[in-house]
Amino acid sequence: MASIKQRPDGTWRARYRGPDGKEYAKHAKLKREAQAWLDEATAALQAGTWVDPNTSKMTMGEWLDRWEAGYAANKPGTVKSAAVHLKLIRAKFDTRQLRTIRAQDVKIWMAELSEKYARSYVYAIHRRLSQVFTDAVHDGVIARSPVSRRTSPPTPTQRPYVATTAQVWALYDALPRSYRNLVLLGAFAGLRAGEMAALTRADVDWDAPSITVSVQHDGEELKSETSSGTIPIPAELAAMLKADAGETMIVPGVFGRGVTAWRLNEVWSDTRTTIKGLPEGFRIHDLRHYFASLLIAAGLDIKVVQTRMRHASPVITLRSYGHLWPDTDDTSRAAVAAVLGARKSPPGADPEGSSSDSAD
């Protein structure tokens, strides 16, 4: 319902009801001004681009205050990661009204960030900015987001470094005995550092060897729902884990009471620099890349690798490790040749190779 009426004081009052059921009104000295305002609102309603006029002038800083309050319900680690990105977003756009930020502004900022940060980090900030604007559109604060694939920086192309088997065993031998199980858990079961720090003897089935992952250090939730699960392991690995496990914890630490993920990384940092050929910054997490490469080299298909890596979807697995699956000219030739070879001869062909229409 929309209308324009003149008030007793001579001004004109235009009003309409928004899609949220609320009434919106404007007072103007001239009827044509009130009509122009009403026409603009009506056109936006019909086009599906209407936004609440009470929030249409909201700044990025004001919106992020609201956005962070809602995002706080996520896991602490997730919230902490977002806060780092939002600090950069605030530094760039804090006082700008959301509706004034254009695609070109985003592209220019991505170019500026690319001069300071790694490609993967800039890409992550762009994804966060997209998330922030998408939620603003969903809440009716703005009509459309200026962030899209066209404003995106180049997709990260760096492939994870896969340690050699010799390097994995060199790390194992170089670590103090009370920390050696972290190599076994990472390289041969694919556990993350926080999961290693929380793993107890009760989480390992020693008879039908397997490891059950259900929590991270300090009771923190796992990275995702698919991160929990049971990982089958060979009896040989179970025996090696048992040999160096503490009374309660699988990675007992020097005092046998278990360690924090922070302490694991500290010990790791002191050890990795002693191993020849490892890249600077090689992480405990990078042992998972070795585990993935081991499974792929053994001929396991994408679904099995996804399950063992506890990825949320096979897309994540392929994005990280697709280049490790064999893909050569000879394999495709062999696949086609196998089908062609299965056909002995074309229909109607003379087994002796002569024409069926030969002259008498």
mmCIF file of C-alpha atoms in Angstrom:
data_model
loop_
_atom_site.group_PDB
_atom_site.id
_atom_site.type_symbol
_atom_site.label_atom_id
_atom_site.label_comp_id
_atom_site.label_asym_id
_atom_site.label_seq_id
_atom_site.Cartn_x
_atom_site.Cartn_y
_atom_site.Cartn_z
ATOM 1 C CA MET A 1 0.000 0.000 0.000
ATOM 2 C CA ALA A 2 1.412 3.400 -1.008
ATOM 3 C CA SER A 3 -0.080 6.887 -0.828
ATOM 4 C CA ILE A 4 0.625 10.626 -0.799
ATOM 5 C CA LYS A 5 -1.428 13.048 1.270
ATOM 6 C CA GLN A 6 -1.127 16.703 2.121
ATOM 7 C CA ARG A 7 -0.902 17.487 5.801
ATOM 8 C CA PRO A 8 -2.636 20.410 7.583
ATOM 9 C CA ASP A 9 0.661 22.331 7.646
ATOM 10 C CA GLY A 10 0.895 22.174 3.853
ATOM 11 C CA THR A 11 3.654 19.552 3.623
ATOM 12 C CA TRP A 12 3.232 16.291 1.751
ATOM 13 C CA ARG A 13 3.510 12.873 3.361
ATOM 14 C CA ALA A 14 4.431 9.867 1.213
ATOM 15 C CA ARG A 15 4.264 6.400 2.709
ATOM 16 C CA TYR A 16 4.461 2.737 1.757
ATOM 17 C CA ARG A 17 4.736 -0.637 3.430
ATOM 18 C CA GLY A 18 8.030 -2.480 3.009
ATOM 19 C CA PRO A 19 8.565 -6.216 2.480
ATOM 20 C CA ASP A 20 9.292 -6.499 6.202
ATOM 21 C CA GLY A 21 5.731 -5.372 6.981
ATOM 22 C CA LYS A 22 6.802 -2.013 8.418
ATOM 23 C CA GLU A 23 5.548 1.343 7.220
ATOM 24 C CA TYR A 24 8.030 3.859 5.827
ATOM 25 C CA ALA A 25 7.225 7.539 5.343
ATOM 26 C CA LYS A 26 8.792 10.802 4.155
ATOM 27 C CA HIS A 27 7.671 14.403 4.507
ATOM 28 C CA ALA A 28 8.411 16.946 1.748
ATOM 29 C CA LYS A 29 7.488 20.557 1.044
ATOM 30 C CA LEU A 30 6.586 19.792 -2.570
ATOM 31 C CA LYS A 31 4.349 17.009 -3.831
ATOM 32 C CA ARG A 32 6.745 16.173 -6.669
ATOM 33 C CA GLU A 33 9.546 15.544 -4.134
ATOM 34 C CA ALA A 34 7.353 13.160 -2.160
ATOM 35 C CA GLN A 35 6.244 11.447 -5.381
ATOM 36 C CA ALA A 36 9.847 11.035 -6.579
ATOM 37 C CA TRP A 37 10.787 9.412 -3.280
ATOM 38 C CA LEU A 38 7.791 7.085 -3.442
ATOM 39 C CA ASP A 39 8.460 6.175 -7.096
ATOM 40 C CA GLU A 40 12.061 5.293 -6.268
ATOM 41 C CA ALA A 41 11.005 3.052 -3.390
ATOM 42 C CA THR A 42 8.288 1.368 -5.476
ATOM 43 C CA ALA A 43 10.736 0.672 -8.319
ATOM 44 C CA ALA A 44 13.223 -0.859 -5.871
ATOM 45 C CA LEU A 45 10.502 -3.068 -4.400
ATOM 46 C CA GLN A 46 9.494 -4.312 -7.841
ATOM 47 C CA ALA A 47 13.097 -4.907 -8.893
ATOM 48 C CA GLY A 48 13.973 -6.723 -5.658
ATOM 49 C CA THR A 49 16.692 -4.183 -4.800
ATOM 50 C CA TRP A 50 14.929 -2.467 -1.903
ATOM 51 C CA VAL A 51 16.888 -1.921 1.296
ATOM 52 C CA ASP A 52 15.789 -0.581 4.644
ATOM 53 C CA PRO A 53 16.284 3.221 4.491
ATOM 54 C CA ASN A 54 17.112 3.187 8.208
ATOM 55 C CA THR A 55 20.222 1.108 7.585
ATOM 56 C CA SER A 56 21.120 2.075 4.030
ATOM 57 C CA LYS A 57 23.709 4.586 5.255
ATOM 58 C CA MET A 58 25.417 2.126 7.605
ATOM 59 C CA THR A 59 29.213 2.232 7.582
ATOM 60 C CA MET A 60 31.464 -0.793 7.289
ATOM 61 C CA GLY A 61 32.541 -0.343 10.913
ATOM 62 C CA GLU A 62 28.936 -0.292 12.151
ATOM 63 C CA TRP A 63 28.045 -3.368 10.121
ATOM 64 C CA LEU A 64 31.132 -5.283 11.297
ATOM 65 C CA ASP A 65 30.184 -4.598 14.918
ATOM 66 C CA ARG A 66 26.851 -6.327 14.270
ATOM 67 C CA TRP A 67 28.416 -9.037 12.113
ATOM 68 C CA GLU A 68 31.052 -9.976 14.697
ATOM 69 C CA ALA A 69 28.431 -10.190 17.431
ATOM 70 C CA GLY A 70 26.595 -12.857 15.427
ATOM 71 C CA TYR A 71 29.773 -14.615 14.317
ATOM 72 C CA ALA A 72 30.916 -15.034 17.921
ATOM 73 C CA ALA A 73 28.758 -18.170 18.160
ATOM 74 C CA ASN A 74 31.327 -20.068 16.063
ATOM 75 C CA LYS A 75 34.283 -22.020 17.429
ATOM 76 C CA PRO A 76 36.943 -19.865 19.176
ATOM 77 C CA GLY A 77 39.585 -20.700 16.591
ATOM 78 C CA THR A 78 37.254 -19.734 13.749
ATOM 79 C CA VAL A 79 36.334 -16.443 15.437
ATOM 80 C CA LYS A 80 39.999 -15.650 16.076
ATOM 81 C CA SER A 81 40.873 -16.248 12.435
ATOM 82 C CA ALA A 82 38.037 -13.969 11.289
ATOM 83 C CA ALA A 83 39.137 -11.214 13.682
ATOM 84 C CA VAL A 84 42.526 -11.016 11.969
ATOM 85 C CA HIS A 85 40.879 -10.497 8.572
ATOM 86 C CA LEU A 86 38.337 -8.000 9.925
ATOM 87 C CA LYS A 87 41.105 -5.868 11.397
ATOM 88 C CA LEU A 88 42.438 -5.316 7.879
ATOM 89 C CA ILE A 89 38.953 -4.696 6.474
ATOM 90 C CA ARG A 90 38.284 -2.086 9.146
ATOM 91 C CA ALA A 91 41.592 -0.365 8.454
ATOM 92 C CA LYS A 92 40.581 0.054 4.814
ATOM 93 C CA PHE A 93 36.823 0.670 4.857
ATOM 94 C CA ASP A 94 35.795 1.379 8.461
ATOM 95 C CA THR A 95 34.134 4.786 7.906
ATOM 96 C CA ARG A 96 32.875 4.114 4.378
ATOM 97 C CA GLN A 97 29.163 3.548 3.925
ATOM 98 C CA LEU A 98 28.618 0.000 2.674
ATOM 99 C CA ARG A 99 26.545 1.199 -0.255
ATOM 100 C CA THR A 100 29.392 3.437 -1.524
ATOM 101 C CA ILE A 101 31.968 0.642 -1.842
ATOM 102 C CA ARG A 102 32.294 -0.392 -5.483
ATOM 103 C CA ALA A 103 33.843 -3.380 -7.235
ATOM 104 C CA GLN A 104 36.726 -1.223 -8.406
ATOM 105 C CA ASP A 105 37.484 -0.263 -4.787
ATOM 106 C CA VAL A 106 37.772 -3.956 -3.941
ATOM 107 C CA LYS A 107 40.022 -4.697 -6.928
ATOM 108 C CA ILE A 108 42.365 -1.824 -6.066
ATOM 109 C CA TRP A 109 42.577 -3.001 -2.448
ATOM 110 C CA MET A 110 43.361 -6.560 -3.515
ATOM 111 C CA ALA A 111 46.211 -5.212 -5.655
ATOM 112 C CA GLU A 112 47.546 -3.250 -2.670
ATOM 113 C CA LEU A 113 47.398 -6.299 -0.409
ATOM 114 C CA SER A 114 49.156 -8.434 -3.022
ATOM 115 C CA GLU A 115 52.237 -6.215 -2.650
ATOM 116 C CA LYS A 116 52.446 -7.019 1.078
ATOM 117 C CA TYR A 117 51.062 -10.524 1.591
ATOM 118 C CA ALA A 118 51.227 -13.990 0.072
ATOM 119 C CA ARG A 119 48.702 -14.852 -2.632
ATOM 120 C CA SER A 120 46.933 -17.397 -0.430
ATOM 121 C CA TYR A 121 46.450 -14.839 2.358
ATOM 122 C CA VAL A 122 45.067 -12.164 0.015
ATOM 123 C CA TYR A 123 42.683 -14.752 -1.407
ATOM 124 C CA ALA A 124 41.495 -15.586 2.137
ATOM 125 C CA ILE A 125 40.840 -11.897 2.895
ATOM 126 C CA HIS A 126 38.811 -11.582 -0.313
ATOM 127 C CA ARG A 127 36.694 -14.558 0.723
ATOM 128 C CA ARG A 128 36.103 -12.985 4.133
ATOM 129 C CA LEU A 129 35.097 -9.676 2.547
ATOM 130 C CA SER A 130 32.700 -11.559 0.299
ATOM 131 C CA GLN A 131 31.183 -13.273 3.336
ATOM 132 C CA VAL A 132 30.701 -9.938 5.105
ATOM 133 C CA PHE A 133 28.995 -8.306 2.105
ATOM 134 C CA THR A 134 26.842 -11.361 1.323
ATOM 135 C CA ASP A 135 25.465 -11.297 4.865
ATOM 136 C CA ALA A 136 24.786 -7.560 4.522
ATOM 137 C CA VAL A 137 22.726 -8.259 1.403
ATOM 138 C CA HIS A 138 20.896 -11.083 3.174
ATOM 139 C CA ASP A 139 20.022 -8.713 6.043
ATOM 140 C CA GLY A 140 18.738 -6.046 3.651
ATOM 141 C CA VAL A 141 21.460 -3.528 4.530
ATOM 142 C CA ILE A 142 22.587 -3.201 0.895
ATOM 143 C CA ALA A 143 21.058 -4.290 -2.393
ATOM 144 C CA ARG A 144 24.036 -6.118 -3.877
ATOM 145 C CA SER A 145 27.598 -7.048 -3.043
ATOM 146 C CA PRO A 146 30.541 -5.412 -4.841
ATOM 147 C CA VAL A 147 32.600 -8.562 -4.243
ATOM 148 C CA SER A 148 32.570 -11.265 -6.903
ATOM 149 C CA ARG A 149 34.826 -13.531 -8.927
ATOM 150 C CA ARG A 150 35.687 -10.496 -11.038
ATOM 151 C CA THR A 151 37.222 -8.743 -8.013
ATOM 152 C CA SER A 152 39.030 -11.845 -6.774
ATOM 153 C CA PRO A 153 42.831 -11.989 -6.676
ATOM 154 C CA PRO A 154 44.500 -14.948 -8.430
ATOM 155 C CA THR A 155 43.638 -18.300 -6.898
ATOM 156 C CA PRO A 156 46.530 -19.709 -4.840
ATOM 157 C CA THR A 157 48.469 -22.227 -6.915
ATOM 158 C CA GLN A 158 51.136 -23.262 -4.438
ATOM 159 C CA ARG A 159 51.179 -27.010 -3.969
ATOM 160 C CA PRO A 160 51.844 -28.448 -0.534
ATOM 161 C CA TYR A 161 55.376 -29.706 0.028
ATOM 162 C CA VAL A 162 55.429 -33.473 0.432
ATOM 163 C CA ALA A 163 58.329 -34.674 2.534
ATOM 164 C CA THR A 164 60.266 -37.694 1.380
ATOM 165 C CA THR A 165 60.104 -40.916 3.362
ATOM 166 C CA ALA A 166 63.732 -40.367 4.357
ATOM 167 C CA GLN A 167 62.866 -36.921 5.735
ATOM 168 C CA VAL A 168 59.912 -38.319 7.689
ATOM 169 C CA TRP A 169 62.107 -40.906 9.387
ATOM 170 C CA ALA A 170 64.838 -38.325 9.949
ATOM 171 C CA LEU A 171 62.310 -36.189 11.832
ATOM 172 C CA TYR A 172 61.201 -39.221 13.813
ATOM 173 C CA ASP A 173 64.772 -40.040 14.835
ATOM 174 C CA ALA A 174 65.654 -36.428 15.648
ATOM 175 C CA LEU A 175 62.746 -35.805 18.029
ATOM 176 C CA PRO A 176 62.971 -36.634 21.750
ATOM 177 C CA ARG A 177 61.437 -40.058 22.322
ATOM 178 C CA SER A 178 58.459 -38.623 24.218
ATOM 179 C CA TYR A 179 57.528 -36.612 21.103
ATOM 180 C CA ARG A 180 58.224 -39.153 18.348
ATOM 181 C CA ASN A 181 54.606 -40.295 18.153
ATOM 182 C CA LEU A 182 53.617 -36.990 16.607
ATOM 183 C CA VAL A 183 55.456 -38.035 13.416
ATOM 184 C CA LEU A 184 53.673 -41.397 13.388
ATOM 185 C CA LEU A 185 50.263 -39.805 13.999
ATOM 186 C CA GLY A 186 50.755 -37.160 11.320
ATOM 187 C CA ALA A 187 52.532 -39.081 8.559
ATOM 188 C CA PHE A 188 50.712 -42.406 8.924
ATOM 189 C CA ALA A 189 47.277 -41.462 10.330
ATOM 190 C CA GLY A 190 46.842 -37.853 9.184
ATOM 191 C CA LEU A 191 46.128 -36.258 12.563
ATOM 192 C CA ARG A 192 46.400 -32.502 13.135
ATOM 193 C CA ALA A 193 48.527 -31.032 15.949
ATOM 194 C CA GLY A 194 45.569 -30.243 18.218
ATOM 195 C CA GLU A 195 44.213 -33.771 17.723
ATOM 196 C CA MET A 196 47.595 -35.303 18.554
ATOM 197 C CA ALA A 197 47.820 -33.339 21.798
ATOM 198 C CA ALA A 198 44.382 -34.607 22.896
ATOM 199 C CA LEU A 199 44.801 -38.266 21.902
ATOM 200 C CA THR A 200 44.726 -40.761 24.797
ATOM 201 C CA ARG A 201 45.284 -44.500 25.074
ATOM 202 C CA ALA A 202 41.517 -44.905 25.328
ATOM 203 C CA ASP A 203 41.203 -43.417 21.824
ATOM 204 C CA VAL A 204 43.232 -46.264 20.316
ATOM 205 C CA ASP A 205 41.828 -49.738 19.764
ATOM 206 C CA TRP A 206 44.892 -51.895 20.241
ATOM 207 C CA ASP A 207 43.208 -55.208 19.320
ATOM 208 C CA ALA A 208 41.558 -54.189 16.034
ATOM 209 C CA PRO A 209 44.002 -51.344 15.458
ATOM 210 C CA SER A 210 42.368 -47.987 14.855
ATOM 211 C CA ILE A 211 42.409 -44.421 16.138
ATOM 212 C CA THR A 212 39.247 -42.516 17.029
ATOM 213 C CA VAL A 213 39.460 -38.726 16.774
ATOM 214 C CA SER A 214 36.779 -36.806 18.658
ATOM 215 C CA VAL A 215 38.307 -33.704 20.220
ATOM 216 C CA GLN A 216 41.260 -31.321 20.140
ATOM 217 C CA HIS A 217 43.492 -30.145 22.978
ATOM 218 C CA ASP A 218 41.706 -28.465 25.922
ATOM 219 C CA GLY A 219 38.410 -29.950 24.774
ATOM 220 C CA GLU A 220 38.145 -27.633 21.788
ATOM 221 C CA GLU A 221 35.831 -28.811 19.027
ATOM 222 C CA LEU A 222 37.310 -30.351 15.911
ATOM 223 C CA LYS A 223 37.842 -28.342 12.737
ATOM 224 C CA SER A 224 34.604 -29.637 11.185
ATOM 225 C CA GLU A 225 31.983 -32.342 11.674
ATOM 226 C CA THR A 226 33.824 -34.627 9.256
ATOM 227 C CA SER A 227 37.052 -34.271 11.259
ATOM 228 C CA SER A 228 35.757 -36.786 13.778
ATOM 229 C CA GLY A 229 35.930 -40.461 12.959
ATOM 230 C CA THR A 230 37.849 -43.692 13.229
ATOM 231 C CA ILE A 231 41.059 -44.225 11.268
ATOM 232 C CA PRO A 232 42.177 -47.818 10.656
ATOM 233 C CA ILE A 233 45.887 -48.386 11.252
ATOM 234 C CA PRO A 234 48.135 -51.432 10.816
ATOM 235 C CA ALA A 235 49.232 -53.473 13.837
ATOM 236 C CA GLU A 236 52.827 -52.363 13.225
ATOM 237 C CA LEU A 237 51.886 -48.705 13.703
ATOM 238 C CA ALA A 238 49.861 -49.507 16.816
ATOM 239 C CA ALA A 239 52.871 -51.284 18.305
ATOM 240 C CA MET A 240 55.170 -48.330 17.615
ATOM 241 C CA LEU A 241 52.687 -45.880 19.154
ATOM 242 C CA LYS A 242 52.276 -48.050 22.231
ATOM 243 C CA ALA A 243 56.019 -48.294 22.769
ATOM 244 C CA ASP A 244 56.434 -44.533 23.254
ATOM 245 C CA ALA A 245 53.004 -43.627 24.662
ATOM 246 C CA GLY A 246 52.591 -42.434 28.238
ATOM 247 C CA GLU A 247 50.290 -43.908 30.851
ATOM 248 C CA THR A 248 47.420 -41.800 29.535
ATOM 249 C CA MET A 249 48.525 -39.706 26.562
ATOM 250 C CA ILE A 250 49.806 -41.010 23.223
ATOM 251 C CA VAL A 251 52.210 -38.052 23.013
ATOM 252 C CA PRO A 252 53.222 -37.829 26.673
ATOM 253 C CA GLY A 253 55.809 -35.034 26.606
ATOM 254 C CA VAL A 254 58.870 -35.006 28.805
ATOM 255 C CA PHE A 255 56.882 -35.280 32.058
ATOM 256 C CA GLY A 256 54.396 -37.838 30.773
ATOM 257 C CA ARG A 257 51.323 -35.683 31.441
ATOM 258 C CA GLY A 258 50.646 -34.729 27.859
ATOM 259 C CA VAL A 259 51.446 -31.541 25.999
ATOM 260 C CA THR A 260 49.669 -28.578 24.456
ATOM 261 C CA ALA A 261 49.554 -28.032 20.703
ATOM 262 C CA TRP A 262 51.691 -24.934 21.340
ATOM 263 C CA ARG A 263 54.374 -27.063 23.019
ATOM 264 C CA LEU A 264 54.271 -29.594 20.175
ATOM 265 C CA ASN A 265 54.938 -26.824 17.682
ATOM 266 C CA GLU A 266 57.760 -25.425 19.815
ATOM 267 C CA VAL A 267 59.566 -28.773 19.942
ATOM 268 C CA TRP A 268 58.869 -29.258 16.250
ATOM 269 C CA SER A 269 60.401 -25.894 15.341
ATOM 270 C CA ASP A 270 63.596 -26.790 17.172
ATOM 271 C CA THR A 271 63.829 -30.121 15.340
ATOM 272 C CA ARG A 272 62.826 -29.411 11.743
ATOM 273 C CA THR A 273 65.776 -27.086 11.102
ATOM 274 C CA THR A 274 68.125 -30.024 11.618
ATOM 275 C CA ILE A 275 66.628 -32.025 8.739
ATOM 276 C CA LYS A 276 68.282 -31.541 5.378
ATOM 277 C CA GLY A 277 66.057 -30.439 2.504
ATOM 278 C CA LEU A 278 62.936 -29.470 4.447
ATOM 279 C CA PRO A 279 61.572 -26.066 3.377
ATOM 280 C CA GLU A 280 61.572 -23.205 5.867
ATOM 281 C CA GLY A 281 58.387 -23.247 7.893
ATOM 282 C CA PHE A 282 57.637 -26.956 7.387
ATOM 283 C CA ARG A 283 54.793 -27.618 9.843
ATOM 284 C CA ILE A 284 53.465 -30.571 11.806
ATOM 285 C CA HIS A 285 50.371 -30.189 9.634
ATOM 286 C CA ASP A 286 52.506 -30.856 6.552
ATOM 287 C CA LEU A 287 52.883 -34.465 7.694
ATOM 288 C CA ARG A 288 49.260 -34.865 6.557
ATOM 289 C CA HIS A 289 50.430 -34.141 3.008
ATOM 290 C CA TYR A 290 52.813 -37.078 3.236
ATOM 291 C CA PHE A 291 49.957 -39.268 4.480
ATOM 292 C CA ALA A 292 47.766 -38.205 1.543
ATOM 293 C CA SER A 293 50.550 -38.869 -0.961
ATOM 294 C CA LEU A 294 51.097 -42.307 0.583
ATOM 295 C CA LEU A 295 47.441 -43.245 0.103
ATOM 296 C CA ILE A 296 47.326 -41.932 -3.457
ATOM 297 C CA ALA A 297 50.530 -43.727 -4.439
ATOM 298 C CA ALA A 298 48.984 -46.951 -3.119
ATOM 299 C CA GLY A 299 46.157 -46.580 -5.653
ATOM 300 C CA LEU A 300 43.332 -45.535 -3.311
ATOM 301 C CA ASP A 301 40.486 -43.653 -4.996
ATOM 302 C CA ILE A 302 39.356 -40.113 -4.209
ATOM 303 C CA LYS A 303 36.525 -41.145 -1.883
ATOM 304 C CA VAL A 304 38.767 -43.276 0.310
ATOM 305 C CA VAL A 305 41.433 -40.577 0.496
ATOM 306 C CA GLN A 306 38.790 -37.997 1.400
ATOM 307 C CA THR A 307 37.510 -40.235 4.209
ATOM 308 C CA ARG A 308 40.979 -40.956 5.616
ATOM 309 C CA MET A 309 41.944 -37.266 5.455
ATOM 310 C CA ARG A 310 38.572 -36.413 7.054
ATOM 311 C CA HIS A 311 37.868 -33.693 4.528
ATOM 312 C CA ALA A 312 34.378 -32.189 4.336
ATOM 313 C CA SER A 313 34.117 -32.964 0.607
ATOM 314 C CA PRO A 314 36.120 -34.574 -2.216
ATOM 315 C CA VAL A 315 36.477 -31.082 -3.732
ATOM 316 C CA ILE A 316 38.831 -30.139 -0.887
ATOM 317 C CA THR A 317 40.827 -33.321 -1.426
ATOM 318 C CA LEU A 318 41.152 -32.739 -5.162
ATOM 319 C CA ARG A 319 42.029 -29.075 -4.698
ATOM 320 C CA SER A 320 44.913 -30.009 -2.401
ATOM 321 C CA TYR A 321 46.111 -33.303 -3.851
ATOM 322 C CA GLY A 322 44.635 -33.724 -7.326
ATOM 323 C CA HIS A 323 48.087 -33.263 -8.882
ATOM 324 C CA LEU A 324 49.342 -36.371 -7.072
ATOM 325 C CA TRP A 325 47.038 -38.785 -8.900
ATOM 326 C CA PRO A 326 48.722 -40.336 -11.948
ATOM 327 C CA ASP A 327 47.734 -38.629 -15.194
ATOM 328 C CA THR A 328 49.974 -39.461 -18.136
ATOM 329 C CA ASP A 329 49.504 -39.896 -21.859
ATOM 330 C CA ASP A 330 50.200 -43.622 -21.539
ATOM 331 C CA THR A 331 47.409 -44.213 -19.000
ATOM 332 C CA SER A 332 44.764 -42.665 -21.267
ATOM 333 C CA ARG A 333 46.157 -44.550 -24.283
ATOM 334 C CA ALA A 334 45.963 -47.809 -22.355
ATOM 335 C CA ALA A 335 42.344 -47.158 -21.333
ATOM 336 C CA VAL A 336 41.234 -46.581 -24.939
ATOM 337 C CA ALA A 337 43.375 -49.427 -26.285
ATOM 338 C CA ALA A 338 41.794 -51.868 -23.853
ATOM 339 C CA VAL A 339 38.329 -51.160 -25.270
ATOM 340 C CA LEU A 340 39.519 -51.298 -28.874
ATOM 341 C CA GLY A 341 41.417 -54.502 -28.262
ATOM 342 C CA ALA A 342 38.339 -56.162 -26.788
ATOM 343 C CA ARG A 343 36.629 -55.914 -30.156
ATOM 344 C CA LYS A 344 38.042 -58.701 -32.308
ATOM 345 C CA SER A 345 36.780 -57.403 -35.634
ATOM 346 C CA PRO A 346 34.111 -55.042 -37.038
ATOM 347 C CA PRO A 347 30.648 -56.507 -37.741
ATOM 348 C CA GLY A 348 30.422 -58.134 -41.198
ATOM 349 C CA ALA A 349 34.161 -58.254 -41.673
ATOM 350 C CA ASP A 350 35.687 -61.356 -43.269
ATOM 351 C CA PRO A 351 37.723 -63.171 -40.583
ATOM 352 C CA GLU A 352 40.396 -63.823 -43.259
ATOM 353 C CA GLY A 353 40.468 -60.157 -44.124
ATOM 354 C CA SER A 354 39.026 -60.628 -47.686
ATOM 355 C CA SER A 355 36.053 -58.753 -49.038
ATOM 356 C CA SER A 356 32.668 -60.508 -49.008
ATOM 357 C CA ASP A 357 32.051 -59.021 -52.481
ATOM 358 C CA SER A 358 35.023 -60.708 -54.184
ATOM 359 C CA ALA A 359 34.568 -61.647 -57.836
ATOM 360 C CA ASP A 360 33.718 -65.218 -58.882
#
